[in-house]
Amino acid sequence: MSSPIDLRDRDPYDVGQFEVPDGYREDLSGVLVSAGEIRSRVARLAEEVTESYRDREFYPVCVLKGAMRFHVDLLREVDLQGYGEGVVRASRYHEGPGSDTPAVNFPQPDAIAGKDVLVVEDILDEGHTLAALFEHVESLDARSVEAAVLFEKGKDRGPAVDPAFAGFRIPDEFVVGYGLDYGERYRDFRHLGVVDPDDVGD
Ligand code: 5GP
Ligand code: MG
């Protein structure tokens, strides 16, 4: 498996160097990863997923809603046929900000048994979300569980979780775009941008 592309020491692109919707321009302080870089890296991750799951009971699970674009773009490039797929909701903020234990909700829990589950997640920060998802998937009698994570923040993890497939290692900033939101905004932004939550709406 390839290591994630480490962008922690790369300066963000200037927002003015990309096409940015007018309403977003003043909220974003930079572009960390361009849409083209995301596309190229997702294609490589898809090759690795294809290779790894060729003779297994592949069952990708999209972590709603942030990973929706990554999930679709990844599976478009994965060269496997005849598999099922699922979704899961995991929210860390159900007990208010800072809660470590995410609420996990599978609409079709019975489909997991015996499957080689690939959790498709947008971003790994402290690891609580992925750890809870792994525990939940294992409790549903999956044959195996691994994760594909597009972005990873490099900071110290709480629980030890190690995604089998990881796209980019990024600096510890709050990022939006390519499916990731801040208050349900910016999911449609094509690149991965940085917002300063304190500045939004000023
Ligand atoms: P963890 O449990 O690993 O600390 O947090 C992972 C979850 O927090 C992700 O699934 C994502 O929903 C959210 N998250 C963490 N960092 C960011 C970020 O920079 N931007 C956005 N939009 N969500 C984030
Ligand atoms: Mg998430």
PDB file of N, CA, C and O in Angstrom, residues 23-59:
ATOM      1  N   GLY A  23     -19.618  33.370  -2.992  1.00  0.00           N
ATOM      2  CA  GLY A  23     -20.035  33.308  -1.596  1.00  0.00           C
ATOM      3  C   GLY A  23     -19.016  32.642  -0.683  1.00  0.00           C
ATOM      4  O   GLY A  23     -19.095  32.768   0.531  1.00  0.00           O
ATOM      5  N   TYR A  24     -18.083  31.886  -1.248  1.00  0.00           N
ATOM      6  CA  TYR A  24     -17.113  31.149  -0.429  1.00  0.00           C
ATOM      7  C   TYR A  24     -15.772  31.860  -0.318  1.00  0.00           C
ATOM      8  O   TYR A  24     -14.992  31.589   0.582  1.00  0.00           O
ATOM      9  N   ARG A  25     -15.502  32.743  -1.289  1.00  0.00           N
ATOM     10  CA  ARG A  25     -14.150  33.282  -1.420  1.00  0.00           C
ATOM     11  C   ARG A  25     -13.631  33.907  -0.117  1.00  0.00           C
ATOM     12  O   ARG A  25     -12.520  33.646   0.321  1.00  0.00           O
ATOM     13  N   GLU A  26     -14.495  34.695   0.523  1.00  0.00           N
ATOM     14  CA  GLU A  26     -14.010  35.411   1.714  1.00  0.00           C
ATOM     15  C   GLU A  26     -13.901  34.507   2.948  1.00  0.00           C
ATOM     16  O   GLU A  26     -13.213  34.853   3.914  1.00  0.00           O
ATOM     17  N   ASP A  27     -14.535  33.319   2.897  1.00  0.00           N
ATOM     18  CA  ASP A  27     -14.467  32.406   4.048  1.00  0.00           C
ATOM     19  C   ASP A  27     -13.219  31.523   4.028  1.00  0.00           C
ATOM     20  O   ASP A  27     -12.835  30.971   5.064  1.00  0.00           O
ATOM     21  N   LEU A  28     -12.645  31.336   2.845  1.00  0.00           N
ATOM     22  CA  LEU A  28     -11.556  30.370   2.700  1.00  0.00           C
ATOM     23  C   LEU A  28     -10.210  31.069   2.743  1.00  0.00           C
ATOM     24  O   LEU A  28     -10.004  32.066   2.063  1.00  0.00           O
ATOM     25  N   SER A  29      -9.296  30.534   3.534  1.00  0.00           N
ATOM     26  CA  SER A  29      -7.978  31.166   3.610  1.00  0.00           C
ATOM     27  C   SER A  29      -6.990  30.526   2.647  1.00  0.00           C
ATOM     28  O   SER A  29      -5.897  31.034   2.446  1.00  0.00           O
ATOM     29  N   GLY A  30      -7.348  29.399   2.036  1.00  0.00           N
ATOM     30  CA  GLY A  30      -6.438  28.780   1.074  1.00  0.00           C
ATOM     31  C   GLY A  30      -6.992  27.466   0.573  1.00  0.00           C
ATOM     32  O   GLY A  30      -7.995  26.971   1.085  1.00  0.00           O
ATOM     33  N   VAL A  31      -6.326  26.938  -0.449  1.00  0.00           N
ATOM     34  CA  VAL A  31      -6.675  25.622  -0.988  1.00  0.00           C
ATOM     35  C   VAL A  31      -5.531  24.676  -0.643  1.00  0.00           C
ATOM     36  O   VAL A  31      -4.388  24.906  -1.029  1.00  0.00           O
ATOM     37  N   LEU A  32      -5.845  23.625   0.109  1.00  0.00           N
ATOM     38  CA  LEU A  32      -4.792  22.683   0.528  1.00  0.00           C
ATOM     39  C   LEU A  32      -4.525  21.613  -0.522  1.00  0.00           C
ATOM     40  O   LEU A  32      -3.381  21.215  -0.728  1.00  0.00           O
ATOM     41  N   VAL A  33      -5.607  21.108  -1.137  1.00  0.00           N
ATOM     42  CA  VAL A  33      -5.466  20.052  -2.129  1.00  0.00           C
ATOM     43  C   VAL A  33      -6.419  20.377  -3.276  1.00  0.00           C
ATOM     44  O   VAL A  33      -7.604  20.631  -3.044  1.00  0.00           O
ATOM     45  N   SER A  34      -5.901  20.393  -4.500  1.00  0.00           N
ATOM     46  CA  SER A  34      -6.753  20.745  -5.639  1.00  0.00           C
ATOM     47  C   SER A  34      -7.597  19.553  -6.065  1.00  0.00           C
ATOM     48  O   SER A  34      -7.261  18.395  -5.777  1.00  0.00           O
ATOM     49  N   ALA A  35      -8.672  19.835  -6.807  1.00  0.00           N
ATOM     50  CA  ALA A  35      -9.561  18.770  -7.297  1.00  0.00           C
ATOM     51  C   ALA A  35      -8.780  17.771  -8.146  1.00  0.00           C
ATOM     52  O   ALA A  35      -9.028  16.564  -8.088  1.00  0.00           O
ATOM     53  N   GLY A  36      -7.836  18.265  -8.935  1.00  0.00           N
ATOM     54  CA  GLY A  36      -7.047  17.370  -9.795  1.00  0.00           C
ATOM     55  C   GLY A  36      -6.145  16.447  -8.987  1.00  0.00           C
ATOM     56  O   GLY A  36      -5.994  15.269  -9.312  1.00  0.00           O
ATOM     57  N   GLU A  37      -5.553  16.990  -7.938  1.00  0.00           N
ATOM     58  CA  GLU A  37      -4.715  16.147  -7.060  1.00  0.00           C
ATOM     59  C   GLU A  37      -5.563  15.087  -6.377  1.00  0.00           C
ATOM     60  O   GLU A  37      -5.148  13.933  -6.246  1.00  0.00           O
ATOM     61  N   ILE A  38      -6.765  15.472  -5.956  1.00  0.00           N
ATOM     62  CA  ILE A  38      -7.666  14.500  -5.323  1.00  0.00           C
ATOM     63  C   ILE A  38      -7.992  13.395  -6.317  1.00  0.00           C
ATOM     64  O   ILE A  38      -7.902  12.209  -6.006  1.00  0.00           O
ATOM     65  N   ARG A  39      -8.338  13.788  -7.557  1.00  0.00           N
ATOM     66  CA  ARG A  39      -8.728  12.796  -8.559  1.00  0.00           C
ATOM     67  C   ARG A  39      -7.598  11.804  -8.820  1.00  0.00           C
ATOM     68  O   ARG A  39      -7.809  10.586  -8.884  1.00  0.00           O
ATOM     69  N   SER A  40      -6.388  12.301  -8.968  1.00  0.00           N
ATOM     70  CA  SER A  40      -5.248  11.426  -9.266  1.00  0.00           C
ATOM     71  C   SER A  40      -4.962  10.464  -8.119  1.00  0.00           C
ATOM     72  O   SER A  40      -4.673   9.287  -8.328  1.00  0.00           O
ATOM     73  N   ARG A  41      -5.045  10.975  -6.935  1.00  0.00           N
ATOM     74  CA  ARG A  41      -4.751  10.130  -5.766  1.00  0.00           C
ATOM     75  C   ARG A  41      -5.851   9.082  -5.555  1.00  0.00           C
ATOM     76  O   ARG A  41      -5.548   7.923  -5.224  1.00  0.00           O
ATOM     77  N   VAL A  42      -7.105   9.473  -5.776  1.00  0.00           N
ATOM     78  CA  VAL A  42      -8.218   8.524  -5.631  1.00  0.00           C
ATOM     79  C   VAL A  42      -8.060   7.386  -6.639  1.00  0.00           C
ATOM     80  O   VAL A  42      -8.319   6.218  -6.324  1.00  0.00           O
ATOM     81  N   ALA A  43      -7.590   7.702  -7.846  1.00  0.00           N
ATOM     82  CA  ALA A  43      -7.380   6.654  -8.863  1.00  0.00           C
ATOM     83  C   ALA A  43      -6.336   5.654  -8.386  1.00  0.00           C
ATOM     84  O   ALA A  43      -6.477   4.436  -8.586  1.00  0.00           O
ATOM     85  N   ARG A  44      -5.294   6.126  -7.743  1.00  0.00           N
ATOM     86  CA  ARG A  44      -4.264   5.222  -7.218  1.00  0.00           C
ATOM     87  C   ARG A  44      -4.806   4.372  -6.063  1.00  0.00           C
ATOM     88  O   ARG A  44      -4.556   3.158  -5.997  1.00  0.00           O
ATOM     89  N   LEU A  45      -5.566   5.005  -5.161  1.00  0.00           N
ATOM     90  CA  LEU A  45      -6.161   4.240  -4.056  1.00  0.00           C
ATOM     91  C   LEU A  45      -7.088   3.156  -4.607  1.00  0.00           C
ATOM     92  O   LEU A  45      -7.129   2.036  -4.085  1.00  0.00           O
ATOM     93  N   ALA A  46      -7.795   3.466  -5.691  1.00  0.00           N
ATOM     94  CA  ALA A  46      -8.713   2.491  -6.294  1.00  0.00           C
ATOM     95  C   ALA A  46      -7.947   1.282  -6.827  1.00  0.00           C
ATOM     96  O   ALA A  46      -8.428   0.149  -6.711  1.00  0.00           O
ATOM     97  N   GLU A  47      -6.774   1.509  -7.390  1.00  0.00           N
ATOM     98  CA  GLU A  47      -5.949   0.375  -7.851  1.00  0.00           C
ATOM     99  C   GLU A  47      -5.588  -0.519  -6.674  1.00  0.00           C
ATOM    100  O   GLU A  47      -5.620  -1.744  -6.763  1.00  0.00           O
ATOM    101  N   GLU A  48      -5.227   0.116  -5.563  1.00  0.00           N
ATOM    102  CA  GLU A  48      -4.812  -0.652  -4.387  1.00  0.00           C
ATOM    103  C   GLU A  48      -5.986  -1.419  -3.779  1.00  0.00           C
ATOM    104  O   GLU A  48      -5.835  -2.566  -3.360  1.00  0.00           O
ATOM    105  N   VAL A  49      -7.159  -0.778  -3.753  1.00  0.00           N
ATOM    106  CA  VAL A  49      -8.361  -1.445  -3.232  1.00  0.00           C
ATOM    107  C   VAL A  49      -8.704  -2.636  -4.131  1.00  0.00           C
ATOM    108  O   VAL A  49      -9.010  -3.736  -3.649  1.00  0.00           O
ATOM    109  N   THR A  50      -8.630  -2.432  -5.443  1.00  0.00           N
ATOM    110  CA  THR A  50      -8.932  -3.507  -6.392  1.00  0.00           C
ATOM    111  C   THR A  50      -8.041  -4.712  -6.130  1.00  0.00           C
ATOM    112  O   THR A  50      -8.508  -5.856  -6.030  1.00  0.00           O
ATOM    113  N   GLU A  51      -6.763  -4.445  -6.012  1.00  0.00           N
ATOM    114  CA  GLU A  51      -5.786  -5.508  -5.788  1.00  0.00           C
ATOM    115  C   GLU A  51      -6.071  -6.252  -4.484  1.00  0.00           C
ATOM    116  O   GLU A  51      -6.074  -7.473  -4.434  1.00  0.00           O
ATOM    117  N   SER A  52      -6.353  -5.475  -3.443  1.00  0.00           N
ATOM    118  CA  SER A  52      -6.504  -6.054  -2.113  1.00  0.00           C
ATOM    119  C   SER A  52      -7.812  -6.851  -1.940  1.00  0.00           C
ATOM    120  O   SER A  52      -7.853  -7.815  -1.178  1.00  0.00           O
ATOM    121  N   TYR A  53      -8.869  -6.446  -2.645  1.00  0.00           N
ATOM    122  CA  TYR A  53     -10.189  -7.077  -2.422  1.00  0.00           C
ATOM    123  C   TYR A  53     -10.606  -8.020  -3.538  1.00  0.00           C
ATOM    124  O   TYR A  53     -11.739  -8.484  -3.559  1.00  0.00           O
ATOM    125  N   ARG A  54      -9.692  -8.341  -4.454  1.00  0.00           N
ATOM    126  CA  ARG A  54     -10.057  -9.128  -5.632  1.00  0.00           C
ATOM    127  C   ARG A  54     -10.752 -10.450  -5.283  1.00  0.00           C
ATOM    128  O   ARG A  54     -11.748 -10.800  -5.871  1.00  0.00           O
ATOM    129  N   ASP A  55     -10.242 -11.172  -4.311  1.00  0.00           N
ATOM    130  CA  ASP A  55     -10.831 -12.476  -3.987  1.00  0.00           C
ATOM    131  C   ASP A  55     -11.501 -12.480  -2.616  1.00  0.00           C
ATOM    132  O   ASP A  55     -11.484 -13.475  -1.902  1.00  0.00           O
ATOM    133  N   ARG A  56     -12.106 -11.345  -2.267  1.00  0.00           N
ATOM    134  CA  ARG A  56     -12.735 -11.256  -0.949  1.00  0.00           C
ATOM    135  C   ARG A  56     -14.190 -10.825  -1.113  1.00  0.00           C
ATOM    136  O   ARG A  56     -14.639 -10.503  -2.213  1.00  0.00           O
ATOM    137  N   GLU A  57     -14.915 -10.816   0.004  1.00  0.00           N
ATOM    138  CA  GLU A  57     -16.335 -10.417  -0.001  1.00  0.00           C
ATOM    139  C   GLU A  57     -16.427  -8.904   0.188  1.00  0.00           C
ATOM    140  O   GLU A  57     -16.886  -8.418   1.225  1.00  0.00           O
ATOM    141  N   PHE A  58     -15.971  -8.192  -0.835  1.00  0.00           N
ATOM    142  CA  PHE A  58     -15.879  -6.722  -0.773  1.00  0.00           C
ATOM    143  C   PHE A  58     -17.229  -6.100  -0.428  1.00  0.00           C
ATOM    144  O   PHE A  58     -18.247  -6.363  -1.079  1.00  0.00           O
ATOM    145  N   TYR A  59     -17.226  -5.254   0.599  1.00  0.00           N
ATOM    146  CA  TYR A  59     -18.451  -4.565   0.999  1.00  0.00           C
ATOM    147  C   TYR A  59     -18.087  -3.160   1.506  1.00  0.00           C
ATOM    148  O   TYR A  59     -17.848  -2.950   2.694  1.00  0.00           O
TER     149      TYR A  59
END
